[in-house]
Short mmCIF file of C-alpha atoms in Angstrom, two decimals:
data_model
loop_
_atom_site.label_atom_id
_atom_site.label_comp_id
_atom_site.label_asym_id
_atom_site.label_seq_id
_atom_site.Cartn_x
_atom_site.Cartn_y
_atom_site.Cartn_z
CA UNK K 1 -1.75 -6.04 -6.75
CA UNK K 2 -0.20 -9.13 -7.06
CA UNK K 3 2.19 -7.58 -10.10
CA UNK K 4 3.42 -4.49 -8.23
CA UNK K 5 4.11 -7.00 -5.18
CA UNK K 6 6.52 -8.62 -7.18
CA UNK K 7 8.39 -6.48 -9.10
CA UNK K 8 8.98 -4.74 -5.40
CA UNK K 9 9.99 -7.92 -3.87
CA UNK K 10 12.69 -8.42 -7.19
CA UNK K 11 13.49 -5.13 -6.78
CA UNK K 12 15.66 -6.68 -3.70
CA UNK K 13 14.07 -3.18 -1.76
CA UNK K 14 12.46 -5.45 1.09
CA UNK K 15 15.92 -6.15 2.34
CA UNK K 16 17.28 -4.96 5.81
CA UNK K 17 13.50 -2.80 6.36
CA UNK K 18 10.88 -3.43 8.06
CA UNK K 19 8.00 -4.00 5.87
CA UNK K 20 4.64 -3.11 7.19
CA UNK K 21 1.24 -3.83 5.42
CA UNK K 22 -2.03 -1.59 6.42
CA UNK K 23 -5.30 -3.72 6.41
CA UNK K 24 -6.87 -4.02 3.50
CA UNK K 25 -7.22 -6.54 0.44
CA UNK K 26 -3.46 -5.80 -0.15
CA UNK K 27 -2.60 -8.05 2.44
CA UNK K 28 -3.33 -11.00 0.42
CA UNK K 29 -0.01 -10.18 -1.95
CA UNK K 30 1.43 -8.71 0.52
CA UNK K 31 1.41 -12.30 2.12
CA UNK K 32 2.93 -14.12 -1.03
CA UNK K 33 6.16 -12.35 -0.27
CA UNK K 34 8.85 -15.15 0.58
CA UNK K 35 10.30 -15.52 3.61
CA UNK K 36 11.56 -12.24 5.42
CA UNK K 37 15.35 -12.43 5.66
CA UNK K 38 15.28 -11.20 9.94
CA UNK K 39 12.37 -12.74 11.62
CA UNK K 40 11.44 -9.28 13.62
CA UNK K 41 10.64 -7.72 9.34
CA UNK K 42 7.05 -7.83 8.83
CA UNK K 43 3.87 -6.60 10.73
CA UNK K 44 0.41 -5.76 9.88
CA UNK K 45 -3.04 -5.45 11.50
CA UNK K 46 -5.78 -7.01 10.58
CA UNK K 47 -8.59 -5.92 12.60
CA UNK K 48 -11.49 -4.83 10.43
CA UNK K 49 -11.51 -1.00 10.09
CA UNK K 50 -7.74 -0.18 11.49
CA UNK K 51 -6.67 1.45 8.10
CA UNK K 52 -4.44 4.18 8.53
CA UNK K 53 -2.89 2.41 11.02
CA UNK K 54 0.12 1.01 9.08
CA UNK K 55 0.95 4.93 8.54
CA UNK K 56 0.77 5.23 12.43
CA UNK K 57 2.49 1.92 13.52
CA UNK K 58 5.32 2.06 10.93
CA UNK K 59 6.69 5.25 13.23
CA UNK K 60 6.78 3.35 16.10
CA UNK K 61 9.00 0.92 13.99
CA UNK K 62 11.16 3.02 12.63
CA UNK K 63 11.90 4.40 16.51
CA UNK K 64 11.98 0.37 17.75
CA UNK K 65 13.85 -1.37 15.06
CA UNK K 66 15.86 1.72 13.00
CA UNK K 67 14.54 0.33 10.06
CA UNK K 68 13.74 2.25 7.10
CA UNK K 69 10.01 1.16 6.52
CA UNK K 70 8.17 -0.06 3.24
CA UNK K 71 4.61 0.45 3.92
CA UNK K 72 2.06 -1.38 1.49
CA UNK K 73 -1.29 0.91 1.39
CA UNK K 74 -5.09 1.70 0.21
CA UNK K 75 -5.78 4.42 -1.09
CA UNK K 76 -8.81 4.63 1.39
CA UNK K 77 -6.19 3.91 4.08
CA UNK K 78 -4.42 6.46 2.88
CA UNK K 79 -6.99 8.51 3.11
CA UNK K 80 -7.82 7.92 7.17
CA UNK K 81 -4.20 8.16 7.93
CA UNK K 82 -2.63 11.14 5.98
CA UNK K 83 -1.86 13.44 8.62
CA UNK K 84 0.67 10.74 9.55
CA UNK K 85 2.81 11.41 6.81
CA UNK K 86 3.99 15.13 8.03
CA UNK K 87 5.30 12.80 11.04
CA UNK K 88 7.35 10.48 8.98
CA UNK K 89 8.95 13.40 8.09
CA UNK K 90 9.70 15.27 10.79
CA UNK K 91 10.83 12.36 12.33
CA UNK K 92 12.96 11.42 9.17
CA UNK K 93 11.81 7.68 9.28
CA UNK K 94 12.87 8.14 5.02
CA UNK K 95 9.84 5.75 5.04
CA UNK K 96 8.60 4.28 1.30
CA UNK K 97 4.55 4.01 1.23
CA UNK K 98 3.96 2.23 -1.94
CA UNK K 99 -0.16 2.90 -2.17
CA UNK K 100 -2.70 1.18 -4.24
CA UNK K 101 -5.00 3.97 -5.51
CA UNK K 102 -8.06 2.30 -7.64
CA UNK K 103 -10.61 4.22 -5.37
CA UNK K 104 -12.47 1.91 -4.18
CA UNK K 105 -12.92 0.59 -0.86
CA UNK K 106 -11.34 -3.00 -1.58
CA UNK K 107 -11.67 -5.04 1.35
CA UNK K 108 -16.15 -4.09 2.44
CA UNK K 109 -16.32 -4.42 -1.38
CA UNK K 110 -15.01 -8.13 -1.24
CA UNK K 111 -16.80 -9.08 1.71
CA UNK K 112 -19.56 -7.90 0.54
CA UNK K 113 -20.37 -8.98 -3.03
CA UNK K 114 -16.98 -10.12 -4.08
CA UNK K 115 -18.61 -10.94 -7.40
CA UNK K 116 -18.51 -7.05 -8.20
CA UNK K 117 -15.21 -7.32 -8.80
CA UNK K 118 -16.17 -9.55 -11.70
CA UNK K 119 -15.86 -7.98 -15.30
CA UNK K 120 -19.37 -7.15 -15.76
CA UNK K 121 -20.14 -6.99 -11.86
CA UNK K 122 -21.57 -4.08 -10.27
CA UNK K 123 -19.23 -1.63 -6.90
CA UNK K 124 -21.52 -0.76 -5.06
CA UNK K 125 -21.81 3.03 -4.94
CA UNK K 126 -20.74 3.10 -1.09
CA UNK K 127 -17.57 1.97 -2.11
CA UNK K 128 -16.53 4.11 -4.14
CA UNK K 129 -14.39 6.23 -2.59
CA UNK K 130 -14.33 10.26 -3.09
CA UNK K 131 -11.42 11.75 -5.39
CA UNK K 132 -8.52 12.89 -3.59
CA UNK K 133 -5.22 14.53 -4.90
CA UNK K 134 -2.89 12.20 -3.21
CA UNK K 135 -0.10 13.56 -4.97
CA UNK K 136 -1.36 17.48 -3.40
CA UNK K 137 -1.71 15.93 -0.50
CA UNK K 138 1.68 14.08 0.19
CA UNK K 139 3.89 17.35 -1.68
CA UNK K 140 1.80 19.31 0.79
CA UNK K 141 3.12 17.04 3.79
CA UNK K 142 6.90 16.96 2.30
CA UNK K 143 6.96 13.67 1.02
CA UNK K 144 8.65 12.98 -2.34
CA UNK K 145 5.62 11.59 -4.47
CA UNK K 146 5.86 9.14 -7.33
CA UNK K 147 2.91 8.39 -9.87
CA UNK K 148 3.28 5.40 -11.01
CA UNK K 149 0.97 3.28 -13.94
CA UNK K 150 3.29 0.69 -15.42
CA UNK K 151 5.94 -1.77 -14.18
CA UNK K 152 8.64 0.31 -15.76
CA UNK K 153 7.36 3.78 -13.78
CA UNK K 154 7.39 1.56 -10.46
CA UNK K 155 11.05 0.23 -11.20
CA UNK K 156 11.94 3.73 -11.87
CA UNK K 157 9.92 5.24 -8.59
CA UNK K 158 11.95 2.15 -6.39
CA UNK K 159 15.08 3.22 -8.07
CA UNK K 160 15.02 6.81 -7.25
CA UNK K 161 12.95 6.57 -4.03
CA UNK K 162 16.16 3.65 -2.55
CA UNK K 163 18.25 6.21 -3.07
CA UNK K 164 16.68 9.52 -1.64
CA UNK K 165 17.00 9.54 2.48
CA UNK K 166 13.37 11.92 2.96
CA UNK K 167 10.13 10.15 3.11
CA UNK K 168 8.95 8.66 -0.35
CA UNK K 169 4.74 8.30 -1.16
CA UNK K 170 4.91 6.15 -4.64
CA UNK K 171 1.27 6.30 -5.78
CA UNK K 172 0.26 3.19 -7.76
CA UNK K 173 -2.67 3.62 -9.51
CA UNK K 174 -4.72 -0.03 -10.68
CA UNK K 175 -7.87 -0.88 -12.45
CA UNK K 176 -10.34 -0.79 -10.52
CA UNK K 177 -11.58 -4.62 -10.71
CA UNK K 178 -7.84 -5.49 -9.69
CA UNK K 179 -7.10 -8.09 -7.16
CA UNK K 180 -5.38 -10.39 -5.71
CA UNK K 181 -4.88 -13.99 -6.99
CA UNK K 182 -5.56 -15.43 -3.59
CA UNK K 183 -8.22 -12.85 -3.20
CA UNK K 184 -10.50 -14.74 -6.31
CA UNK K 185 -11.47 -17.64 -4.15
CA UNK K 186 -14.86 -15.67 -2.79
CA UNK K 187 -15.48 -14.92 -6.73
CA UNK K 188 -18.17 -17.33 -7.61
#
């Protein structure tokens, strides 16, 4: 999480954009972003189980601000609100959606048993997400999809997405047991 967020901040992509963060453990990394230039440029809804809300909220914030939405979301939130991508396309929001994909309902696991994220820890079976082909799903809804597995891939995808005037979904494959540094306080 942290490395990807640092890379996105370093790219300068967030300047003059509307940054949104879906409810999930990724908000812990996004909260470390240095002060935003405009006081009305960040939004997050972190009520438990409001996953996917950011996909819908970013449509409304685009209409209210006319700023290109930049959304941070996890794979479980993406699954919950996937159909909103087609609305983004129809409304021409040109959103850039960064999806952290580790195949785990990370926030639930962190609340239930954070030690599952240790090297020898066990992720509960019910927190393992079903496999979804996010690339096909994003493309079928009209988004340009980038799949990244390294910082080099991420940098390349950011540069390409920023130039495109269309909805972009950047799928960031991260290790199953990755946690933001600010979330590790709960480990014993």
